[in-house]
Amino acid sequence: MIAATQRNLELLVEHGQFRSDLLERLGGVTLHVPPLRERGGDIVFLARVLARRAAARMSKAEPRFSNDAVAAIEAYQWPGNVRELENAVERAAILADAGEIHAALLAIDASPREPDTGALPVDGEDAVSLEEYFVRFVTEYQDQYTETELASRLGISRKNLWERRKRHGIPRRRTRKRGPRHDPG
């Protein structure tokens, strides 16, 4: 059996959120695969392999990456990891006219990110856990956003938002009206 996760299972076992016997059964061989953004030059190599595969599927000549495309690939953080890279490269390979992929065809925003001034500290004595951040964020912004918007900004589903509210005892406030509901009958 092959299982993959982004979570620290040992830490979840310590907090009683994952079964230790299941972790032992899964732990035959453990591989740590770093996120794409931490792989340096491997990203461009992988992009070239993916471009070659996409071109072969479409019976096209293998596209080349322009210098600006290579710079964009290296600068981008790739939050979607390999699947996001694969989708960007395949889309660019389809759209590449002269067999050359330019940065614009990748449709990624490789510009440097602005520092988030509203971010909570991550080290030192003012550091907070993810759960503390969740509680603080929900209580601070629940009057400004709908449940869907809150969940989206936290990067979780509405169901997960509801479950975590329940776990932390944060009642849901109904502040925004959706508008009149129409009776289909």
PDB file of C-alpha atoms in Angstrom:
ATOM      1  CA  MET A   1       0.000   0.000   0.000  1.00  0.00           C
ATOM      2  CA  ILE A   2       1.219   3.501  -0.792  1.00  0.00           C
ATOM      3  CA  ALA A   3      -0.050   6.433   1.263  1.00  0.00           C
ATOM      4  CA  ALA A   4       0.853  10.107   1.003  1.00  0.00           C
ATOM      5  CA  THR A   5       0.267  13.033   3.321  1.00  0.00           C
ATOM      6  CA  GLN A   6       1.515  16.531   3.975  1.00  0.00           C
ATOM      7  CA  ARG A   7       0.871  16.187   7.696  1.00  0.00           C
ATOM      8  CA  ASN A   8       3.257  15.189  10.464  1.00  0.00           C
ATOM      9  CA  LEU A   9       1.699  11.885  11.510  1.00  0.00           C
ATOM     10  CA  GLU A  10       3.982  11.444  14.526  1.00  0.00           C
ATOM     11  CA  LEU A  11       2.768  14.778  15.900  1.00  0.00           C
ATOM     12  CA  LEU A  12      -0.858  13.821  15.216  1.00  0.00           C
ATOM     13  CA  VAL A  13      -0.352  10.552  17.116  1.00  0.00           C
ATOM     14  CA  GLU A  14       1.044  12.519  20.087  1.00  0.00           C
ATOM     15  CA  HIS A  15      -2.072  14.703  20.115  1.00  0.00           C
ATOM     16  CA  GLY A  16      -4.403  11.719  19.768  1.00  0.00           C
ATOM     17  CA  GLN A  17      -5.553  12.737  16.295  1.00  0.00           C
ATOM     18  CA  PHE A  18      -4.157   9.683  14.451  1.00  0.00           C
ATOM     19  CA  ARG A  19      -4.028   6.023  15.442  1.00  0.00           C
ATOM     20  CA  SER A  20      -0.546   4.857  16.436  1.00  0.00           C
ATOM     21  CA  ASP A  21      -1.186   1.277  15.270  1.00  0.00           C
ATOM     22  CA  LEU A  22      -2.102   2.540  11.816  1.00  0.00           C
ATOM     23  CA  LEU A  23       1.049   4.649  11.691  1.00  0.00           C
ATOM     24  CA  GLU A  24       3.135   1.571  12.546  1.00  0.00           C
ATOM     25  CA  ARG A  25       1.516  -0.413   9.733  1.00  0.00           C
ATOM     26  CA  LEU A  26       2.059   2.407   7.245  1.00  0.00           C
ATOM     27  CA  GLY A  27       5.642   3.000   8.314  1.00  0.00           C
ATOM     28  CA  GLY A  28       7.341   0.218   6.350  1.00  0.00           C
ATOM     29  CA  VAL A  29       9.288   2.591   4.129  1.00  0.00           C
ATOM     30  CA  THR A  30       8.964   6.330   4.594  1.00  0.00           C
ATOM     31  CA  LEU A  31      10.069   8.731   1.907  1.00  0.00           C
ATOM     32  CA  HIS A  32      10.269  12.462   2.473  1.00  0.00           C
ATOM     33  CA  VAL A  33       9.598  14.252  -0.788  1.00  0.00           C
ATOM     34  CA  PRO A  34      10.250  17.978  -0.480  1.00  0.00           C
ATOM     35  CA  PRO A  35       7.792  20.381  -2.080  1.00  0.00           C
ATOM     36  CA  LEU A  36       8.574  21.462  -5.613  1.00  0.00           C
ATOM     37  CA  ARG A  37       9.573  24.967  -4.492  1.00  0.00           C
ATOM     38  CA  GLU A  38      12.478  23.435  -2.522  1.00  0.00           C
ATOM     39  CA  ARG A  39      13.927  21.443  -5.428  1.00  0.00           C
ATOM     40  CA  GLY A  40      15.892  24.215  -7.129  1.00  0.00           C
ATOM     41  CA  GLY A  41      17.113  23.265 -10.617  1.00  0.00           C
ATOM     42  CA  ASP A  42      15.032  20.094 -10.612  1.00  0.00           C
ATOM     43  CA  ILE A  43      11.964  22.198 -11.398  1.00  0.00           C
ATOM     44  CA  VAL A  44      13.238  23.257 -14.830  1.00  0.00           C
ATOM     45  CA  PHE A  45      14.398  19.712 -15.597  1.00  0.00           C
ATOM     46  CA  LEU A  46      10.975  18.375 -14.616  1.00  0.00           C
ATOM     47  CA  ALA A  47       9.255  21.077 -16.695  1.00  0.00           C
ATOM     48  CA  ARG A  48      11.259  19.984 -19.742  1.00  0.00           C
ATOM     49  CA  VAL A  49      10.291  16.340 -19.191  1.00  0.00           C
ATOM     50  CA  LEU A  50       6.637  17.323 -18.839  1.00  0.00           C
ATOM     51  CA  ALA A  51       6.830  19.458 -22.004  1.00  0.00           C
ATOM     52  CA  ARG A  52       8.328  16.515 -23.894  1.00  0.00           C
ATOM     53  CA  ARG A  53       5.497  14.232 -22.728  1.00  0.00           C
ATOM     54  CA  ALA A  54       2.813  16.794 -23.607  1.00  0.00           C
ATOM     55  CA  ALA A  55       4.293  17.304 -27.078  1.00  0.00           C
ATOM     56  CA  ALA A  56       4.438  13.538 -27.667  1.00  0.00           C
ATOM     57  CA  ARG A  57       0.763  13.167 -26.705  1.00  0.00           C
ATOM     58  CA  MET A  58      -0.160  15.937 -29.148  1.00  0.00           C
ATOM     59  CA  SER A  59       2.210  14.724 -31.897  1.00  0.00           C
ATOM     60  CA  LYS A  60       4.003  18.076 -31.856  1.00  0.00           C
ATOM     61  CA  ALA A  61       7.691  18.932 -31.788  1.00  0.00           C
ATOM     62  CA  GLU A  62       9.155  19.291 -28.312  1.00  0.00           C
ATOM     63  CA  PRO A  63       8.865  22.954 -27.263  1.00  0.00           C
ATOM     64  CA  ARG A  64      11.794  24.924 -25.893  1.00  0.00           C
ATOM     65  CA  PHE A  65      11.574  27.198 -22.846  1.00  0.00           C
ATOM     66  CA  SER A  66      12.617  30.813 -23.356  1.00  0.00           C
ATOM     67  CA  ASN A  67      14.861  32.475 -20.777  1.00  0.00           C
ATOM     68  CA  ASP A  68      11.916  34.376 -19.299  1.00  0.00           C
ATOM     69  CA  ALA A  69       9.953  31.121 -18.950  1.00  0.00           C
ATOM     70  CA  VAL A  70      12.861  29.434 -17.147  1.00  0.00           C
ATOM     71  CA  ALA A  71      13.178  32.448 -14.816  1.00  0.00           C
ATOM     72  CA  ALA A  72       9.427  32.358 -14.120  1.00  0.00           C
ATOM     73  CA  ILE A  73       9.494  28.618 -13.399  1.00  0.00           C
ATOM     74  CA  GLU A  74      12.379  29.065 -10.955  1.00  0.00           C
ATOM     75  CA  ALA A  75      10.833  32.115  -9.241  1.00  0.00           C
ATOM     76  CA  TYR A  76       7.309  30.738  -8.775  1.00  0.00           C
ATOM     77  CA  GLN A  77       6.478  29.019  -5.441  1.00  0.00           C
ATOM     78  CA  TRP A  78       4.398  26.164  -6.962  1.00  0.00           C
ATOM     79  CA  PRO A  79       1.786  25.751  -4.207  1.00  0.00           C
ATOM     80  CA  GLY A  80       0.107  23.038  -6.289  1.00  0.00           C
ATOM     81  CA  ASN A  81       3.398  21.184  -6.625  1.00  0.00           C
ATOM     82  CA  VAL A  82       4.003  18.860  -9.594  1.00  0.00           C
ATOM     83  CA  ARG A  83       0.391  18.729 -10.719  1.00  0.00           C
ATOM     84  CA  GLU A  84       0.297  22.525 -11.036  1.00  0.00           C
ATOM     85  CA  LEU A  85       3.582  22.492 -12.951  1.00  0.00           C
ATOM     86  CA  GLU A  86       2.268  19.760 -15.246  1.00  0.00           C
ATOM     87  CA  ASN A  87      -0.925  21.696 -15.986  1.00  0.00           C
ATOM     88  CA  ALA A  88       0.975  24.951 -16.645  1.00  0.00           C
ATOM     89  CA  VAL A  89       3.481  23.255 -18.962  1.00  0.00           C
ATOM     90  CA  GLU A  90       0.812  21.305 -20.855  1.00  0.00           C
ATOM     91  CA  ARG A  91      -1.272  24.454 -21.386  1.00  0.00           C
ATOM     92  CA  ALA A  92       1.833  26.328 -22.572  1.00  0.00           C
ATOM     93  CA  ALA A  93       2.818  23.467 -24.918  1.00  0.00           C
ATOM     94  CA  ILE A  94      -0.630  23.601 -26.500  1.00  0.00           C
ATOM     95  CA  LEU A  95      -0.459  27.373 -26.965  1.00  0.00           C
ATOM     96  CA  ALA A  96       3.184  27.625 -28.079  1.00  0.00           C
ATOM     97  CA  ASP A  97       3.164  28.697 -31.725  1.00  0.00           C
ATOM     98  CA  ALA A  98       6.788  28.589 -32.796  1.00  0.00           C
ATOM     99  CA  GLY A  99       7.750  25.727 -30.519  1.00  0.00           C
ATOM    100  CA  GLU A 100       8.952  28.100 -27.811  1.00  0.00           C
ATOM    101  CA  ILE A 101       7.267  28.522 -24.442  1.00  0.00           C
ATOM    102  CA  HIS A 102       7.383  32.055 -23.039  1.00  0.00           C
ATOM    103  CA  ALA A 103       6.568  33.006 -19.439  1.00  0.00           C
ATOM    104  CA  ALA A 104       3.183  34.468 -20.401  1.00  0.00           C
ATOM    105  CA  LEU A 105       2.064  31.090 -21.765  1.00  0.00           C
ATOM    106  CA  LEU A 106       2.689  29.448 -18.395  1.00  0.00           C
ATOM    107  CA  ALA A 107      -0.014  31.661 -16.834  1.00  0.00           C
ATOM    108  CA  ILE A 108       1.727  31.831 -13.461  1.00  0.00           C
ATOM    109  CA  ASP A 109       2.424  34.873 -11.309  1.00  0.00           C
ATOM    110  CA  ALA A 110       6.158  34.621 -10.670  1.00  0.00           C
ATOM    111  CA  SER A 111       6.458  38.149  -9.268  1.00  0.00           C
ATOM    112  CA  PRO A 112       7.919  38.381  -5.766  1.00  0.00           C
ATOM    113  CA  ARG A 113       5.291  38.290  -3.062  1.00  0.00           C
ATOM    114  CA  GLU A 114       4.621  41.347  -0.904  1.00  0.00           C
ATOM    115  CA  PRO A 115       5.118  40.698   2.796  1.00  0.00           C
ATOM    116  CA  ASP A 116       1.803  40.127   4.565  1.00  0.00           C
ATOM    117  CA  THR A 117       1.527  42.846   7.193  1.00  0.00           C
ATOM    118  CA  GLY A 118      -1.401  41.119   8.869  1.00  0.00           C
ATOM    119  CA  ALA A 119       0.493  37.891   9.409  1.00  0.00           C
ATOM    120  CA  LEU A 120       0.880  36.469  12.852  1.00  0.00           C
ATOM    121  CA  PRO A 121       4.414  35.899  14.162  1.00  0.00           C
ATOM    122  CA  VAL A 122       5.807  32.412  13.704  1.00  0.00           C
ATOM    123  CA  ASP A 123       8.567  32.381  16.284  1.00  0.00           C
ATOM    124  CA  GLY A 124       9.472  33.980  19.559  1.00  0.00           C
ATOM    125  CA  GLU A 125       7.201  34.427  22.544  1.00  0.00           C
ATOM    126  CA  ASP A 126       4.304  35.810  20.485  1.00  0.00           C
ATOM    127  CA  ALA A 127       4.136  32.694  18.296  1.00  0.00           C
ATOM    128  CA  VAL A 128       0.757  31.029  17.827  1.00  0.00           C
ATOM    129  CA  SER A 129      -0.281  27.559  16.734  1.00  0.00           C
ATOM    130  CA  LEU A 130      -2.370  26.978  13.640  1.00  0.00           C
ATOM    131  CA  GLU A 131      -5.408  26.350  15.830  1.00  0.00           C
ATOM    132  CA  GLU A 132      -4.852  29.638  17.697  1.00  0.00           C
ATOM    133  CA  TYR A 133      -4.516  31.381  14.352  1.00  0.00           C
ATOM    134  CA  PHE A 134      -7.757  29.756  13.189  1.00  0.00           C
ATOM    135  CA  VAL A 135      -9.640  30.945  16.285  1.00  0.00           C
ATOM    136  CA  ARG A 136      -8.215  34.445  16.019  1.00  0.00           C
ATOM    137  CA  PHE A 137      -8.917  34.712  12.283  1.00  0.00           C
ATOM    138  CA  VAL A 138     -12.513  33.438  12.522  1.00  0.00           C
ATOM    139  CA  THR A 139     -13.442  35.628  15.486  1.00  0.00           C
ATOM    140  CA  GLU A 140     -11.858  38.696  13.878  1.00  0.00           C
ATOM    141  CA  TYR A 141     -13.349  38.305  10.384  1.00  0.00           C
ATOM    142  CA  GLN A 142     -16.611  36.399  10.848  1.00  0.00           C
ATOM    143  CA  ASP A 143     -18.635  39.622  10.685  1.00  0.00           C
ATOM    144  CA  GLN A 144     -16.968  40.716   7.442  1.00  0.00           C
ATOM    145  CA  TYR A 145     -17.099  37.497   5.406  1.00  0.00           C
ATOM    146  CA  THR A 146     -19.620  34.790   4.615  1.00  0.00           C
ATOM    147  CA  GLU A 147     -18.854  31.240   5.693  1.00  0.00           C
ATOM    148  CA  THR A 148     -17.760  30.408   2.158  1.00  0.00           C
ATOM    149  CA  GLU A 149     -15.399  33.393   2.064  1.00  0.00           C
ATOM    150  CA  LEU A 150     -13.974  32.578   5.515  1.00  0.00           C
ATOM    151  CA  ALA A 151     -13.323  28.972   4.509  1.00  0.00           C
ATOM    152  CA  SER A 152     -11.745  30.068   1.235  1.00  0.00           C
ATOM    153  CA  ARG A 153      -9.415  32.539   2.952  1.00  0.00           C
ATOM    154  CA  LEU A 154      -8.375  29.841   5.421  1.00  0.00           C
ATOM    155  CA  GLY A 155      -7.863  27.338   2.597  1.00  0.00           C
ATOM    156  CA  ILE A 156     -10.332  24.829   4.029  1.00  0.00           C
ATOM    157  CA  SER A 157     -13.784  23.531   3.100  1.00  0.00           C
ATOM    158  CA  ARG A 158     -16.984  24.921   4.626  1.00  0.00           C
ATOM    159  CA  LYS A 159     -17.521  21.562   6.335  1.00  0.00           C
ATOM    160  CA  ASN A 160     -14.047  21.751   7.880  1.00  0.00           C
ATOM    161  CA  LEU A 161     -14.771  25.332   9.006  1.00  0.00           C
ATOM    162  CA  TRP A 162     -18.012  24.172  10.640  1.00  0.00           C
ATOM    163  CA  GLU A 163     -16.275  21.242  12.374  1.00  0.00           C
ATOM    164  CA  ARG A 164     -13.456  23.417  13.688  1.00  0.00           C
ATOM    165  CA  ARG A 165     -15.910  26.082  14.905  1.00  0.00           C
ATOM    166  CA  LYS A 166     -17.736  23.361  16.795  1.00  0.00           C
ATOM    167  CA  ARG A 167     -14.511  21.958  18.266  1.00  0.00           C
ATOM    168  CA  HIS A 168     -13.384  25.404  19.480  1.00  0.00           C
ATOM    169  CA  GLY A 169     -16.848  26.514  20.625  1.00  0.00           C
ATOM    170  CA  ILE A 170     -17.073  29.425  18.188  1.00  0.00           C
ATOM    171  CA  PRO A 171     -20.752  29.923  17.337  1.00  0.00           C
ATOM    172  CA  ARG A 172     -21.656  30.899  13.803  1.00  0.00           C
ATOM    173  CA  ARG A 173     -23.083  34.382  13.479  1.00  0.00           C
ATOM    174  CA  ARG A 174     -25.507  35.130  10.712  1.00  0.00           C
ATOM    175  CA  THR A 175     -24.568  38.639   9.676  1.00  0.00           C
ATOM    176  CA  ARG A 176     -24.871  38.751   5.902  1.00  0.00           C
ATOM    177  CA  LYS A 177     -28.166  38.244   4.210  1.00  0.00           C
ATOM    178  CA  ARG A 178     -28.171  36.369   0.939  1.00  0.00           C
ATOM    179  CA  GLY A 179     -31.138  38.209  -0.449  1.00  0.00           C
ATOM    180  CA  PRO A 180     -34.686  37.072  -1.008  1.00  0.00           C
ATOM    181  CA  ARG A 181     -35.231  33.424  -1.686  1.00  0.00           C
ATOM    182  CA  HIS A 182     -37.550  32.659  -4.532  1.00  0.00           C
ATOM    183  CA  ASP A 183     -40.117  29.925  -4.283  1.00  0.00           C
ATOM    184  CA  PRO A 184     -39.740  27.740  -7.410  1.00  0.00           C
ATOM    185  CA  GLY A 185     -43.419  26.681  -7.176  1.00  0.00           C
TER     186      GLY A 185
END
